[in-house]
């Protein structure tokens, strides 16, 4: 949410139908006018008129002939995903990452702010504002900013209710800090829900396959309507898409899996509970366990690593057959499996996608999780649930932040096309497509 909270809301039936066309093209790729008309239940003349406006505004391009029925040929249409860009900003406990992406989720530029502690948070918030504005000034094709923050995030109040191990983030009001900070709309989402959007928009194995047929896919495309994204990183979170919509809850704190207890007499948590899932399988908990007396002899130098490096060390040592590492990894994976049991029994998704740092454990994680689910989840529910690791990059939450902005674009593409022209006009030059690169601010 931002000062642009209502920006881009379709103001007419025509604009709403253009949004439907844009989302269909984003999901399926190149389609014919005839296929779009059939898929959306609109007449061919209506589609021709709408598409003509979208071509004129720079949203859609014609791609050439497509093979059609009875040897007829149709002109293909594609959404101009490379012409519009968004910035994604990921707030983790100890670091902030940012990136520029096109509408297809292709990374074009990425960077990270220095690692921080609690006392550095105010300066980091200021640095994010400076960094994002610098990137916006250099690229007028950027039309929105998406941010992914740890949960539970109280979306209407703009603040995080709890961040274990980095309580300083609770003092930041993200709406106050960023809603007026940029010349483009800014949208903020809880990190796991942002990850669920990324899976739905960008993951090739979760989008509807592009099956060939006359002038488009052979079957009417359908989005993943019941999807759970299970984030196991510095924290543990869950984003659930139910019937095509994110589950948010009354204040935005729904699906807070990390603070579901798996041991009523277990480790104390900063939330006030005991035995919270996050205290056993998050990257922070893994790092703490590796530094504990029980394992310190096995990982003597782990104290000098960050959380991600500690996890990588554990995974590497376990893969090499190191017994203490293998034993600890099995314990972690078992706890991740308990989380999947809760997801299946509570939400009954068609897919659970496990992502972020701990998903880097790979096949050992997946095998253990599936075993735990087979032993503990309701049989009638688990049989219809597919569990897999994310096929997105390791930092899928950063891509999720971008997905928050892309999803808003797809809700009202006409308004964002107008914004892009305004920004290009003010800058005095047309957007330039640059190759992907890595950079540090």
XYZ file of C-alpha atoms in Angstrom, residues 25-245:
221
model
C -0.895 -13.291 -22.184
C 1.459 -13.159 -19.192
C 0.350 -16.647 -18.186
C 0.334 -18.303 -21.606
C 2.700 -16.373 -23.871
C 1.785 -15.871 -27.530
C -1.913 -16.204 -28.358
C -4.253 -15.298 -31.188
C -7.165 -12.891 -30.963
C -9.552 -15.770 -31.597
C -8.156 -17.788 -28.713
C -8.267 -14.823 -26.332
C -11.902 -14.163 -27.248
C -12.828 -17.798 -26.558
C -10.843 -18.008 -23.325
C -12.326 -14.813 -21.891
C -15.841 -15.256 -23.211
C -15.796 -12.069 -25.271
C -16.731 -11.455 -28.898
C -14.105 -11.313 -31.627
C -14.927 -7.659 -32.505
C -14.616 -6.675 -28.837
C -11.214 -8.359 -28.541
C -9.983 -6.740 -31.758
C -10.943 -3.309 -30.426
C -9.365 -3.891 -27.014
C -6.171 -5.320 -28.483
C -5.854 -2.394 -30.886
C -5.854 -0.028 -27.901
C -3.296 -2.155 -26.103
C -0.994 -2.168 -29.130
C -1.331 1.608 -29.422
C -0.509 2.102 -25.741
C 2.566 -0.130 -25.953
C 1.302 -3.031 -23.860
C 0.992 -5.672 -26.579
C 2.871 -6.456 -29.771
C 2.077 -8.581 -32.802
C 4.559 -11.410 -33.245
C 3.757 -12.810 -36.679
C 1.686 -15.681 -37.974
C 0.439 -18.602 -35.900
C -0.763 -21.898 -37.397
C -4.536 -22.145 -37.157
C -7.408 -24.503 -37.812
C -8.175 -25.560 -41.412
C -4.770 -24.274 -42.542
C -5.727 -20.707 -41.686
C -3.138 -18.481 -40.101
C -3.669 -15.976 -37.305
C -1.490 -13.169 -36.014
C 0.110 -13.886 -32.655
C -0.052 -11.424 -29.783
C 2.373 -11.116 -26.862
C 2.589 -8.930 -23.785
C 5.607 -6.601 -23.969
C 7.183 -7.953 -20.796
C 10.617 -6.449 -21.531
C 9.265 -2.913 -21.945
C 8.186 -2.485 -18.319
C 10.212 -3.018 -15.186
C 9.757 -3.167 -11.440
C 12.045 -2.938 -8.435
C 11.901 -5.653 -5.809
C 13.237 -5.044 -2.299
C 13.630 -7.899 0.175
C 13.944 -7.129 3.872
C 15.447 -10.028 5.808
C 16.567 -9.852 9.397
C 20.195 -9.004 8.821
C 20.249 -7.780 5.223
C 18.356 -6.003 2.492
C 18.561 -7.057 -1.156
C 17.163 -5.228 -4.164
C 16.774 -5.967 -7.847
C 15.277 -4.738 -11.096
C 13.112 -7.221 -13.012
C 11.005 -7.194 -16.143
C 7.397 -8.377 -16.147
C 8.479 -11.962 -16.857
C 10.613 -12.027 -13.715
C 13.919 -11.754 -15.585
C 16.585 -10.171 -13.338
C 18.251 -7.159 -14.940
C 20.174 -5.663 -12.038
C 20.741 -6.756 -8.448
C 22.475 -5.473 -5.370
C 22.596 -5.732 -1.599
C 23.079 -3.354 1.285
C 25.728 -4.203 3.901
C 24.864 -6.734 6.580
C 23.375 -5.055 9.622
C 22.597 -5.398 13.302
C 19.664 -3.974 15.284
C 21.360 -0.622 15.774
C 21.889 -0.213 12.018
C 18.201 -0.496 11.076
C 17.301 3.249 10.936
C 20.263 3.946 8.680
C 19.409 0.963 6.515
C 15.850 2.231 5.980
C 17.272 5.556 4.835
C 19.768 3.794 2.576
C 16.950 1.817 0.909
C 15.149 5.062 0.040
C 18.303 6.541 -1.463
C 19.171 3.377 -3.410
C 15.698 2.885 -4.889
C 15.407 6.530 -5.928
C 18.798 6.341 -7.645
C 17.702 3.302 -9.629
C 14.367 4.937 -10.514
C 16.111 8.093 -11.731
C 18.315 6.057 -14.056
C 15.533 3.947 -15.583
C 12.162 5.490 -16.562
C 10.795 2.091 -17.632
C 10.392 1.176 -13.936
C 6.736 1.607 -13.044
C 6.363 0.162 -9.510
C 8.232 -0.971 -6.416
C 7.404 -4.172 -4.538
C 8.694 -4.907 -1.057
C 8.771 -8.198 0.834
C 9.066 -7.997 4.627
C 9.189 -10.629 7.393
C 5.912 -11.639 8.975
C 3.652 -11.375 10.789
C 3.157 -8.109 8.870
C 0.153 -6.017 9.879
C -0.649 -4.783 6.393
C -3.056 -1.944 7.254
C -0.816 -0.591 10.007
C 2.445 -0.965 8.099
C 4.446 -2.674 10.803
C 5.826 -6.097 11.676
C 4.351 -7.609 14.837
C 7.399 -9.746 15.623
C 10.835 -10.419 14.158
C 12.751 -12.982 16.173
C 16.475 -12.242 16.593
C 16.101 -8.698 15.137
C 13.444 -6.941 17.195
C 14.506 -3.540 15.894
C 12.414 -4.068 12.767
C 9.283 -3.790 14.925
C 10.011 -0.061 15.260
C 9.814 0.533 11.508
C 6.508 1.555 9.954
C 6.950 0.571 6.323
C 3.944 2.552 5.106
C 5.180 5.744 6.755
C 8.731 5.236 5.525
C 8.064 4.284 1.911
C 4.550 5.292 0.785
C 5.687 8.849 -0.038
C 9.288 8.003 -0.875
C 9.161 7.205 -4.602
C 7.580 8.655 -7.772
C 5.956 5.294 -8.622
C 3.443 3.114 -6.718
C 4.930 1.085 -3.865
C 3.382 -2.145 -2.555
C 4.407 -4.067 0.562
C 3.717 -7.728 1.285
C 4.704 -10.358 3.828
C 7.681 -12.285 2.447
C 6.137 -15.753 2.203
C 3.018 -14.396 0.519
C 5.271 -12.559 -1.917
C 6.985 -15.885 -2.575
C 3.626 -17.493 -3.309
C 2.915 -14.794 -5.896
C 6.319 -15.425 -7.479
C 5.613 -19.143 -7.741
C 2.277 -18.428 -9.361
C 3.563 -15.823 -11.817
C 7.048 -17.006 -12.710
C 7.774 -20.641 -11.828
C 7.688 -22.649 -15.072
C 6.614 -25.874 -13.371
C 3.699 -24.216 -11.591
C 2.242 -22.189 -14.434
C -0.171 -23.747 -16.889
C 1.795 -25.557 -19.643
C 1.729 -23.907 -23.036
C 0.068 -26.735 -24.908
C -0.118 -26.301 -28.657
C -3.456 -26.037 -30.396
C -5.275 -23.875 -32.918
C -4.118 -20.332 -32.245
C -3.067 -21.041 -28.680
C -3.066 -23.624 -25.876
C -5.195 -26.660 -26.518
C -7.065 -26.239 -23.232
C -8.279 -23.166 -21.458
C -5.475 -22.115 -19.091
C -6.040 -22.087 -15.368
C -3.853 -20.522 -12.686
C -2.597 -22.459 -9.676
C -5.593 -21.815 -7.421
C -4.502 -23.687 -4.269
C -0.792 -23.207 -3.708
C 1.279 -22.998 -0.521
C 4.739 -21.443 -0.535
C 6.689 -22.616 2.513
C 9.536 -20.194 3.201
C 12.329 -21.679 5.315
C 15.045 -19.063 5.518
C 16.204 -16.743 8.293
C 12.631 -17.104 9.479
C 9.875 -19.571 8.681
C 6.778 -18.347 6.887
C 3.889 -19.483 4.762
C 2.004 -17.919 1.885
C -1.206 -19.603 0.745
C -3.139 -18.922 -2.437
C -6.677 -20.216 -1.934
C -9.065 -20.186 -4.916
C -6.690 -17.822 -6.699
C -6.402 -15.312 -3.827
